[in-house]
């Protein structure tokens, strides 16, 4: 759903007589409005209770709007894992590979706390510390919780976030609540043990190794138990699920229903990453990865009753910065030793107040935007790609983009639906033809690409591919610009000037990104 109202809309809705009922189970304060959960996972406050909105509004993973403005960081303090996944291969000292389980440095809790302060002093919009590996944080509970304790004491304004496979989760819910860890992500890929046996070769639980159906039964029982326990404590829970074609792609609809009924706040369905070069079991066996059209169709099918996260970047265990960027190389152990760290909470507070003022200034009910720009009747929906550096603006040169954000535009408005990682096309003053072709393949399902600037050669190649390059909305807001363009597109279709055609499919990138200085 799109939370489009300003912060006062919850009161206005109640005054208007709409029925608001608590979800069963409580679901972290989730509300039900006319039968659909309105979790406020992105946009303005909508009808979220103030306490829940406070947890969501500056968390870039829990709010698609916040991810334009706020940064997060992960610290790699948890190397051990208590299970094996066929899609996972933990790698160390791997600077160019961007996927979960990868890190360049392992840290002690003390080193991690110092790194957090260093990042917070130089990236004042960093609001969330996450521990996501490179193993499982709850298979390393002493290191994980010691890190959280040190950070909470040194920088209490930073929100604490934990990602886990859920096997050990029920044993640590009390500690999670005591340390005020407000956000927990659980990776749940199945609730059917027969499917689980195809994903997990083994688990290690209660000092014993289990495999096959028995392992999957134990895992799913523990995961769902932990989710229920966290929801009962009012801790916001996001569920991650890896879409594995021909194994769990249809089954994830049932997973979605199961986690929603147990209070999950948000569901993130991610594509399998399984290139052979990654060395995973699935990669070496040739397991295919999903197509973008398949991923979007599954996300759409699950969105009817639950908010979906579509802006996930499947981050490394040492990620730093806005989603979609990686600044971890600026904060290595060697560099932090030489830094003069001054994490001023007042400076951070003032900086973030400026961000919130900017968000308020750009806030506009989506229905007003639609009413202004999109007229007539049409069920046409198209995808557009956007080159952006953040802040919700079209503010990146086509050749400098490291990713394109993808929006679905229709008479209902502009809706974020995903992103596409690419290499820079412009490298040292020239553009590589192979890179341009790869970019076009990645956004081949889009009707247009919005950019701040674009050169003649990529403009020509995009037009040949049937993708319209759009630069007249440079440095303007993405949603407004997308709706304005779509209104003009509809007018051309309805007048017979152009014929609407469905596009092809965009490629999901599997190979590592190439960093360009």
C-alpha positions as a printed NumPy array, in Angstrom:
array([[  0.   ,   0.   ,   0.   ],
       [  1.037,   3.64 ,  -0.36 ],
       [  0.864,   5.668,   2.839],
       [  0.099,   9.042,   1.29 ],
       [ -1.434,  11.198,   3.954],
       [  0.43 ,  13.682,   6.109],
       [  1.084,  12.952,   9.773],
       [ -2.325,  14.187,  10.869],
       [ -4.251,  11.867,   8.571],
       [ -4.584,   9.123,  11.179],
       [ -6.63 ,  11.423,  13.374],
       [ -8.657,  12.633,  10.394],
       [ -9.421,   9.063,   9.376],
       [-10.604,   8.166,  12.851],
       [-12.71 ,  11.285,  13.021],
       [-14.239,  10.245,   9.703],
       [-15.592,   7.098,  11.294],
       [-13.379,   4.494,   9.682],
       [-12.981,   1.266,  11.63 ],
       [ -9.522,   0.584,  13.031],
       [ -8.987,  -2.816,  14.608],
       [ -5.885,  -4.328,  16.166],
       [ -4.489,  -7.14 ,  14.055],
       [ -4.378, -10.649,  15.498],
       [ -1.793, -11.323,  16.705],
       [ -0.812,  -7.789,  17.584],
       [  1.69 ,  -7.578,  14.745],
       [  3.934,  -4.895,  16.19 ],
       [  1.153,  -2.36 ,  16.356],
       [ -0.063,  -3.041,  12.818],
       [ -3.513,  -1.666,  12.131],
       [ -6.187,  -3.058,   9.866],
       [ -8.159,  -0.601,   7.801],
       [-10.972,  -1.878,   5.64 ],
       [ -9.43 ,  -5.326,   5.784],
       [ -5.89 ,  -4.442,   4.736],
       [ -2.853,  -3.876,   6.939],
       [ -1.601,  -0.303,   6.585],
       [  1.825,  -0.672,   8.086],
       [  3.194,   2.613,   6.766],
       [  6.267,   0.859,   5.416],
       [  6.907,   3.791,   3.131],
       [  5.702,   7.346,   2.625],
       [  4.385,   9.593,   5.367],
       [  2.948,   8.542,   8.71 ],
       [ -0.482,   7.714,   7.363],
       [ -2.448,   5.89 ,  10.062],
       [  0.555,   4.452,  11.908],
       [  0.612,   5.007,  15.666],
       [  3.283,   7.554,  16.642],
       [  5.425,   4.954,  18.426],
       [  5.576,   2.751,  15.32 ],
       [  6.143,   5.696,  12.982],
       [  9.095,   6.753,  15.137],
       [ 10.681,   3.346,  14.555],
       [ 10.034,   3.362,  10.814],
       [ 10.523,   6.901,   9.541],
       [ 14.346,   6.922,   9.623],
       [ 14.985,   3.254,   8.89 ],
       [ 15.998,   2.879,   5.224],
       [ 15.011,  -0.796,   5.095],
       [ 11.584,  -0.393,   6.667],
       [ 10.587,   2.699,   4.669],
       [ 11.04 ,   3.161,   0.929],
       [ 10.8  ,   6.921,   1.483],
       [ 13.489,   6.877,   4.184],
       [ 15.902,   4.981,   1.963],
       [ 16.195,   8.061,  -0.26 ],
       [ 17.549,  10.056,   2.7  ],
       [ 18.985,   7.876,   5.481],
       [ 21.946,   5.513,   5.622],
       [ 22.638,   2.297,   7.478],
       [ 25.746,   0.33 ,   8.319],
       [ 26.527,  -3.299,   9.105],
       [ 29.386,  -4.487,  11.285],
       [ 30.853,  -7.935,  10.636],
       [ 31.232,  -9.318,  14.162],
       [ 29.428, -12.655,  13.727],
       [ 31.495, -15.121,  11.62 ],
       [ 30.004, -18.45 ,  12.781],
       [ 26.785, -19.949,  11.46 ],
       [ 24.518, -22.712,  12.763],
       [ 23.226, -23.946,   9.418],
       [ 24.077, -24.243,   5.739],
       [ 22.   , -22.707,   2.942],
       [ 22.432, -23.841,  -0.65 ],
       [ 22.468, -20.199,  -1.789],
       [ 25.129, -18.999,   0.674],
       [ 28.915, -18.884,   0.508],
       [ 30.544, -16.626,   3.072],
       [ 33.59 , -14.848,   1.661],
       [ 36.21 , -12.673,   3.326],
       [ 38.434,  -9.947,   1.894],
       [ 36.177,  -9.634,  -1.126],
       [ 35.9  ,  -5.959,  -2.074],
       [ 33.957,  -6.184,  -5.349],
       [ 31.225,  -8.682,  -4.538],
       [ 27.929,  -7.306,  -3.261],
       [ 25.719,  -9.921,  -1.62 ],
       [ 24.937, -11.205,   1.892],
       [ 27.671, -13.121,   3.692],
       [ 30.523, -11.17 ,   2.102],
       [ 32.89 ,  -8.947,   4.063],
       [ 36.407,  -7.56 ,   3.821],
       [ 37.172,  -7.443,   7.558],
       [ 35.987,  -9.23 ,  10.671],
       [ 35.696,  -7.016,  13.75 ],
       [ 35.696,  -7.409,  17.508],
       [ 32.825,  -5.706,  19.359],
       [ 35.193,  -2.937,  20.453],
       [ 36.431,  -2.364,  16.905],
       [ 32.857,  -2.39 ,  15.664],
       [ 31.748,   0.23 ,  18.188],
       [ 34.613,   2.503,  17.178],
       [ 33.727,   2.035,  13.519],
       [ 30.106,   3.001,  14.237],
       [ 31.228,   6.247,  15.87 ],
       [ 33.57 ,   6.988,  12.957],
       [ 30.788,   6.484,  10.429],
       [ 28.252,   8.448,  12.481],
       [ 30.643,  11.402,  12.713],
       [ 31.134,  11.538,   8.93 ],
       [ 27.737,  10.335,   7.701],
       [ 25.282,  12.162,   9.992],
       [ 22.309,  10.655,   8.153],
       [ 23.403,   7.165,   9.271],
       [ 20.581,   6.154,  11.605],
       [ 20.697,   2.355,  11.829],
       [ 23.307,  -0.163,  12.93 ],
       [ 22.659,  -3.683,  11.711],
       [ 24.416,  -6.939,  12.481],
       [ 23.811,  -9.453,   9.711],
       [ 26.806, -11.729,   9.719],
       [ 28.832, -12.737,   7.865],
       [ 27.464, -15.808,   9.653],
       [ 24.395, -15.636,  11.864],
       [ 24.383, -13.063,  14.691],
       [ 22.56 , -15.405,  17.076],
       [ 25.114, -18.142,  16.457],
       [ 27.556, -15.569,  17.904],
       [ 25.392, -14.134,  20.695],
       [ 28.182, -12.86 ,  22.965],
       [ 29.868, -10.83 ,  20.205],
       [ 26.562,  -9.62 ,  18.8  ],
       [ 25.016,  -8.414,  22.032],
       [ 28.276,  -6.962,  23.342],
       [ 28.482,  -4.844,  20.169],
       [ 24.928,  -3.61 ,  20.627],
       [ 25.606,  -2.753,  24.285],
       [ 28.702,  -0.705,  23.411],
       [ 26.966,   1.185,  20.61 ],
       [ 23.829,   1.889,  22.65 ],
       [ 26.002,   3.445,  25.348],
       [ 28.179,   5.501,  22.982],
       [ 25.529,   6.583,  20.452],
       [ 22.035,   6.095,  21.88 ],
       [ 20.369,   7.871,  18.939],
       [ 21.312,   5.051,  16.534],
       [ 18.643,   2.401,  16.081],
       [ 19.702,  -1.228,  16.528],
       [ 18.786,  -3.869,  13.976],
       [ 19.428,  -7.625,  13.865],
       [ 19.173, -10.129,  10.989],
       [ 18.99 , -13.85 ,  11.672],
       [ 18.036, -17.183,  10.153],
       [ 15.802, -17.662,  13.196],
       [ 17.069, -21.038,  14.39 ],
       [ 18.313, -19.69 ,  17.732],
       [ 15.891, -16.78 ,  17.89 ],
       [ 13.457, -18.024,  20.585],
       [ 16.365, -18.398,  23.022],
       [ 17.334, -14.715,  22.743],
       [ 14.055, -12.775,  22.568],
       [ 14.399, -11.593,  26.181],
       [ 17.87 , -10.181,  25.495],
       [ 16.724,  -8.541,  22.254],
       [ 13.916,  -6.797,  24.134],
       [ 16.167,  -5.807,  27.049],
       [ 18.71 ,  -4.179,  24.747],
       [ 15.973,  -2.244,  22.926],
       [ 16.751,  -3.81 ,  19.562],
       [ 13.697,  -2.445,  17.77 ],
       [ 14.032,  -4.215,  14.416],
       [ 14.647,  -7.88 ,  13.65 ],
       [ 14.799,  -9.494,  10.226],
       [ 14.217, -13.236,   9.911],
       [ 15.03 , -15.127,   6.715],
       [ 12.144, -17.546,   6.152],
       [ 12.186, -19.381,   2.83 ],
       [  9.656, -22.134,   3.527],
       [  7.084, -23.524,   5.924],
       [  6.935, -26.898,   4.138],
       [  9.806, -29.149,   5.325],
       [  9.937, -31.005,   2.012],
       [ 10.72 , -27.732,   0.276],
       [ 13.068, -26.779,   3.097],
       [ 15.097, -29.947,   2.59 ],
       [ 15.942, -28.719,  -0.93 ],
       [ 17.278, -25.414,   0.457],
       [ 19.077, -26.393,   3.683],
       [ 21.515, -29.342,   3.737],
       [ 21.896, -29.226,   7.521],
       [ 21.35 , -27.286,  10.741],
       [ 23.171, -27.464,  14.085],
       [ 20.738, -27.261,  17.002],
       [ 21.043, -28.284,  20.655],
       [ 24.561, -29.622,  20.097],
       [ 23.386, -31.939,  17.34 ],
       [ 23.512, -31.826,  13.565],
       [ 20.26 , -32.465,  11.686],
       [ 19.698, -32.879,   7.969],
       [ 16.894, -33.341,   5.461],
       [ 13.229, -33.172,   6.481],
       [ 14.075, -33.314,  10.183],
       [ 16.3  , -30.231,   9.906],
       [ 13.673, -28.31 ,   7.954],
       [ 10.923, -29.184,  10.458],
       [ 13.017, -27.928,  13.353],
       [ 13.997, -24.772,  11.504],
       [ 10.514, -23.702,  10.461],
       [  9.124, -24.406,  13.937],
       [ 11.8  , -22.25 ,  15.566],
       [ 11.475, -19.447,  13.01 ],
       [  7.719, -19.07 ,  13.395],
       [  7.964, -19.367,  17.187],
       [ 10.547, -16.595,  17.278],
       [  8.458, -14.364,  15.03 ],
       [  5.428, -14.767,  17.271],
       [  7.48 , -14.006,  20.386],
       [  8.973, -10.844,  18.898],
       [  5.599,  -9.626,  17.649],
       [  4.13 , -10.101,  21.113],
       [  6.9  ,  -7.837,  22.49 ],
       [  6.123,  -5.086,  19.965],
       [  9.419,  -5.548,  18.11 ],
       [  9.13 ,  -4.774,  14.397],
       [  9.819,  -7.86 ,  12.306],
       [ 10.746,  -7.995,   8.641],
       [ 10.779, -11.354,   6.909],
       [ 13.272, -11.964,   4.105],
       [ 12.561, -14.723,   1.597],
       [ 14.813, -15.818,  -1.256],
       [ 12.862, -16.614,  -4.416],
       [ 14.288, -19.846,  -5.865],
       [ 12.632, -20.775,  -9.183],
       [ 11.132, -24.264,  -9.394],
       [ 11.703, -24.802,  -5.657],
       [  9.823, -22.239,  -3.545],
       [  8.533, -19.596,  -5.965],
       [  4.853, -20.555,  -5.604],
       [  5.255, -21.688,  -2.006],
       [  6.299, -18.171,  -0.933],
       [  2.663, -17.095,  -1.23 ],
       [  1.929, -19.508,   1.637],
       [  4.966, -18.246,   3.536],
       [  3.6  , -14.728,   3.127],
       [  0.273, -15.725,   4.675],
       [  1.984, -17.542,   7.538],
       [  4.275, -14.69 ,   8.537],
       [  1.52 , -12.089,   8.213],
       [ -0.706, -14.094,  10.572],
       [  2.133, -14.138,  13.105],
       [  2.634, -10.388,  13.111],
       [  5.348,  -9.682,  10.533],
       [  5.52 ,  -5.991,   9.695],
       [  7.085,  -6.255,   6.246],
       [  7.913,  -8.997,   3.73 ],
       [ 10.98 ,  -8.789,   1.489],
       [ 11.063, -11.308,  -1.374],
       [ 14.522, -11.23 ,  -2.958],
       [ 15.86 , -12.896,  -6.096],
       [ 18.245, -15.812,  -5.746],
       [ 21.882, -14.857,  -6.426],
       [ 23.508, -17.974,  -7.84 ],
       [ 26.205, -17.295, -10.404],
       [ 28.706, -20.215, -10.551],
       [ 31.56 , -17.84 ,  -9.648],
       [ 30.008, -17.325,  -6.195],
       [ 30.727, -20.94 ,  -5.289],
       [ 27.315, -21.713,  -3.774],
       [ 25.685, -25.135,  -4.103],
       [ 22.902, -23.673,  -6.242],
       [ 25.392, -21.775,  -8.377],
       [ 27.567, -24.811,  -9.03 ],
       [ 24.522, -26.946,  -9.842],
       [ 23.252, -24.424, -12.389],
       [ 20.114, -23.437, -10.484],
       [ 18.528, -20.677, -12.526],
       [ 17.757, -17.287, -11.061],
       [ 14.366, -15.573, -11.385],
       [ 13.514, -13.118, -14.117],
       [ 12.467,  -9.642, -13.099],
       [  8.958, -10.273, -14.392],
       [  8.674, -13.402, -12.228],
       [  9.944, -11.582,  -9.149],
       [  7.552,  -8.672,  -9.616],
       [  4.589, -10.992, -10.236],
       [  5.291, -12.844,  -6.984],
       [  5.707,  -9.611,  -5.037],
       [  2.463,  -8.289,  -6.512],
       [  0.653, -11.511,  -5.549],
       [  1.799, -11.186,  -1.947],
       [  1.135,  -7.463,  -1.614],
       [ -2.654,  -7.636,  -1.407],
       [ -2.695,  -8.109,   2.355],
       [  0.83 ,  -7.138,   3.386],
       [  3.439,  -4.503,   2.688],
       [  6.282,  -5.653,   0.474],
       [  9.84 ,  -4.36 ,   0.608],
       [ 11.044,  -3.826,  -2.959],
       [ 14.097,  -1.634,  -2.385],
       [ 16.378,  -4.26 ,  -0.795],
       [ 19.967,  -4.29 ,  -2.082],
       [ 20.899,  -7.689,  -0.535],
       [ 23.692,  -5.943,   1.355],
       [ 27.132,  -7.174,   2.335],
       [ 27.904,  -7.921,   5.984],
       [ 30.025,  -4.752,   6.136],
       [ 27.838,  -2.37 ,   4.086],
       [ 28.048,   1.371,   4.864],
       [ 26.015,   4.229,   3.408],
       [ 22.731,   4.727,   1.634],
       [ 21.11 ,   1.616,   0.187],
       [ 22.677,   1.105,  -3.197],
       [ 26.04 ,   2.635,  -2.305],
       [ 29.023,   1.149,  -0.498],
       [ 31.347,   3.386,   1.493],
       [ 32.901,   0.632,   3.593],
       [ 36.324,   1.216,   1.995],
       [ 36.404,   4.636,   3.705],
       [ 36.167,   3.001,   7.134],
       [ 38.622,   0.116,   7.25 ],
       [ 40.311,  -0.789,  10.535],
       [ 43.535,   0.75 ,   9.283],
       [ 41.88 ,   4.052,   8.375],
       [ 39.812,   4.303,  11.558],
       [ 42.968,   4.12 ,  13.683],
       [ 44.136,   7.417,  12.185],
       [ 40.772,   9.206,  12.356],
       [ 39.957,  12.001,  14.764],
       [ 36.497,  10.798,  15.749],
       [ 34.061,  13.342,  17.123],
       [ 30.525,  11.977,  17.015],
       [ 28.542,  15.081,  17.988],
       [ 24.922,  14.119,  18.756],
       [ 23.708,  17.71 ,  18.363],
       [ 25.252,  17.971,  14.911],
       [ 23.606,  14.71 ,  13.892],
       [ 20.288,  15.855,  15.297],
       [ 20.436,  19.151,  13.402],
       [ 21.431,  17.445,  10.151],
       [ 18.565,  14.968,  10.392],
       [ 16.146,  17.782,  11.258],
       [ 17.098,  19.326,   7.936],
       [ 16.305,  16.061,   6.18 ],
       [ 12.906,  15.905,   7.832],
       [ 12.171,  19.483,   6.775],
       [ 13.037,  18.528,   3.214],
       [ 10.743,  15.516,   3.415],
       [  7.89 ,  17.658,   4.703],
       [  8.431,  20.205,   1.948],
       [  8.17 ,  17.566,  -0.769],
       [  5.293,  15.711,   0.846],
       [  2.181,  15.748,  -1.35 ],
       [ -0.834,  13.442,  -1.281],
       [ -0.428,  11.067,  -4.212],
       [ -4.051,  11.353,  -5.178],
       [ -3.569,  15.091,  -5.733],
       [ -0.63 ,  14.312,  -8.025],
       [ -2.712,  11.816,  -9.952],
       [ -5.61 ,  14.24 , -10.21 ],
       [ -3.32 ,  16.926, -11.576],
       [ -1.443,  14.846, -14.123],
       [ -3.299,  11.702, -15.136],
       [ -6.735,  12.016, -16.699],
       [ -9.084,   9.752, -18.591],
       [ -9.556,   6.065, -18.106],
       [ -6.823,   3.532, -18.755],
       [ -5.524,   0.316, -17.243],
       [ -2.1  ,   0.812, -18.836],
       [  0.866,   0.413, -16.503],
       [  4.469,   0.959, -17.544],
       [  7.864,   0.757, -15.876],
       [ 10.358,   3.619, -15.888],
       [ 14.001,   3.535, -14.806],
       [ 15.504,   6.461, -12.89 ],
       [ 19.121,   7.538, -12.461],
       [ 19.339,   9.001,  -8.972],
       [ 21.888,   9.728,  -6.248],
       [ 19.144,   9.821,  -3.628],
       [ 16.802,  12.331,  -1.963],
       [ 14.009,  11.172,  -4.267],
       [ 15.399,  13.257,  -7.152],
       [ 16.363,  12.604, -10.761],
       [ 19.902,  13.802, -10.145],
       [ 22.354,  11.374, -11.766],
       [ 24.054,  11.321, -15.186],
       [ 23.16 ,   8.209, -17.196],
       [ 26.815,   7.285, -17.599],
       [ 27.599,   7.654, -13.891],
       [ 24.728,   5.547, -12.554],
       [ 25.64 ,   2.493, -10.482],
       [ 22.001,   1.446, -10.409],
       [ 18.64 ,   2.491, -11.772],
       [ 15.585,   2.669,  -9.556],
       [ 12.458,   1.309, -11.22 ],
       [  8.957,   2.705, -10.777],
       [  5.611,   1.473, -12.062],
       [  3.52 ,   4.412, -13.265],
       [ -0.185,   4.323, -13.964],
       [ -3.299,   6.364, -13.288],
       [ -2.903,   5.271,  -9.658],
       [  0.408,   7.119,  -9.342],
       [  4.087,   6.233,  -9.26 ],
       [  5.106,   3.2  ,  -7.223],
       [  8.647,   2.039,  -6.495],
       [  9.029,  -1.6  ,  -7.557],
       [ 12.755,  -2.335,  -7.644],
       [ 16.247,  -1.445,  -8.776],
       [ 18.813,  -2.621, -11.308],
       [ 22.557,  -2.687, -10.55 ],
       [ 24.855,  -1.693, -13.408],
       [ 28.464,  -0.717, -14.019],
       [ 29.301,   2.875, -14.875],
       [ 28.95 ,   3.432, -18.599],
       [ 31.296,   6.443, -18.544],
       [ 34.746,   5.301, -17.381],
       [ 37.507,   7.869, -17.593],
       [ 35.855,   9.939, -20.304],
       [ 34.723,   7.122, -22.591],
       [ 31.869,   4.676, -22.703],
       [ 32.239,   0.939, -23.17 ],
       [ 29.84 ,  -0.571, -25.712],
       [ 29.545,  -3.828, -23.757],
       [ 28.591,  -1.933, -20.61 ],
       [ 25.952,   0.042, -22.503],
       [ 24.463,  -3.147, -23.897],
       [ 24.369,  -4.648, -20.381],
       [ 22.597,  -1.553, -19.043],
       [ 19.985,  -1.762, -21.779],
       [ 19.423,  -5.454, -20.998],
       [ 18.926,  -4.617, -17.322],
       [ 16.168,  -2.051, -18.029],
       [ 14.724,  -3.701, -21.119],
       [ 11.296,  -3.958, -19.46 ],
       [ 11.123,  -0.153, -19.012],
       [  9.45 ,   2.24 , -21.429],
       [ 11.645,   5.192, -20.418],
       [ 14.776,   6.065, -18.46 ],
       [ 14.88 ,   9.359, -16.534],
       [ 18.279,  11.027, -16.195],
       [ 19.836,  14.338, -15.212],
       [ 22.059,  14.203, -18.31 ],
       [ 22.81 ,  11.741, -21.081],
       [ 25.248,  11.601, -23.995],
       [ 24.407,  11.233, -27.653],
       [ 25.558,   7.652, -28.078],
       [ 23.553,   6.104, -25.207],
       [ 20.561,   8.231, -26.196],
       [ 20.708,   6.799, -29.714],
       [ 21.12 ,   3.195, -28.497],
       [ 18.253,   3.528, -26.016],
       [ 15.953,   4.849, -28.712],
       [ 16.904,   1.925, -30.963],
       [ 15.992,  -0.433, -28.114],
       [ 12.594,   1.252, -27.709],
       [ 13.459,   2.91 , -24.367],
       [ 12.796,   6.648, -24.304],
       [ 15.599,   8.71 , -22.684],
       [ 14.01 ,  11.513, -20.636],
       [ 16.135,  14.421, -19.391],
       [ 13.618,  17.267, -19.198],
       [ 12.88 ,  16.53 , -15.516],
       [ 16.486,  16.833, -14.316],
       [ 16.779,  17.481, -10.553],
       [ 13.015,  17.219, -10.044],
       [ 11.184,  14.746,  -7.808],
       [ 10.854,  11.245,  -9.201],
       [  7.175,  10.552,  -8.497],
       [  5.896,  13.903,  -9.766],
       [  8.02 ,  13.651, -12.908],
       [  7.003,  10.06 , -13.608],
       [  3.323,  10.925, -13.329],
       [  3.727,  13.991, -15.56 ],
       [  5.527,  11.93 , -18.209],
       [  2.925,   9.168, -17.98 ],
       [  0.097,  11.653, -18.468],
       [  1.725,  12.821, -21.721],
       [  2.356,   9.199, -22.727],
       [ -1.321,   8.34 , -22.22 ],
       [ -2.405,  11.326, -24.281],
       [ -0.207,  10.128, -27.16 ],
       [ -1.644,   6.615, -26.904],
       [ -5.232,   7.821, -26.73 ],
       [ -4.743,  10.176, -29.69 ],
       [ -3.236,   7.436, -31.798],
       [  0.128,   9.216, -32.029],
       [  1.861,   6.136, -30.589],
       [  0.83 ,   2.559, -29.891],
       [  1.314,   1.122, -26.431],
       [  3.278,  -2.129, -26.484],
       [  4.442,  -4.362, -23.667],
       [  8.189,  -4.401, -23.134],
       [ 10.5  ,  -7.388, -22.692],
       [ 12.087,  -8.569, -19.458],
       [ 14.93 ,  -6.956, -17.53 ],
       [ 17.947,  -9.025, -16.523],
       [ 18.776,  -9.515, -12.829],
       [ 22.494,  -8.995, -12.46 ],
       [ 24.528, -11.804, -10.9  ],
       [ 28.159, -10.798, -11.428],
       [ 30.151,  -8.479,  -9.139],
       [ 30.072,  -4.734,  -9.678],
       [ 33.213,  -3.074, -10.992],
       [ 34.327,  -0.182,  -8.803],
       [ 35.513,   2.915, -10.645],
       [ 37.576,   5.518,  -8.835]])
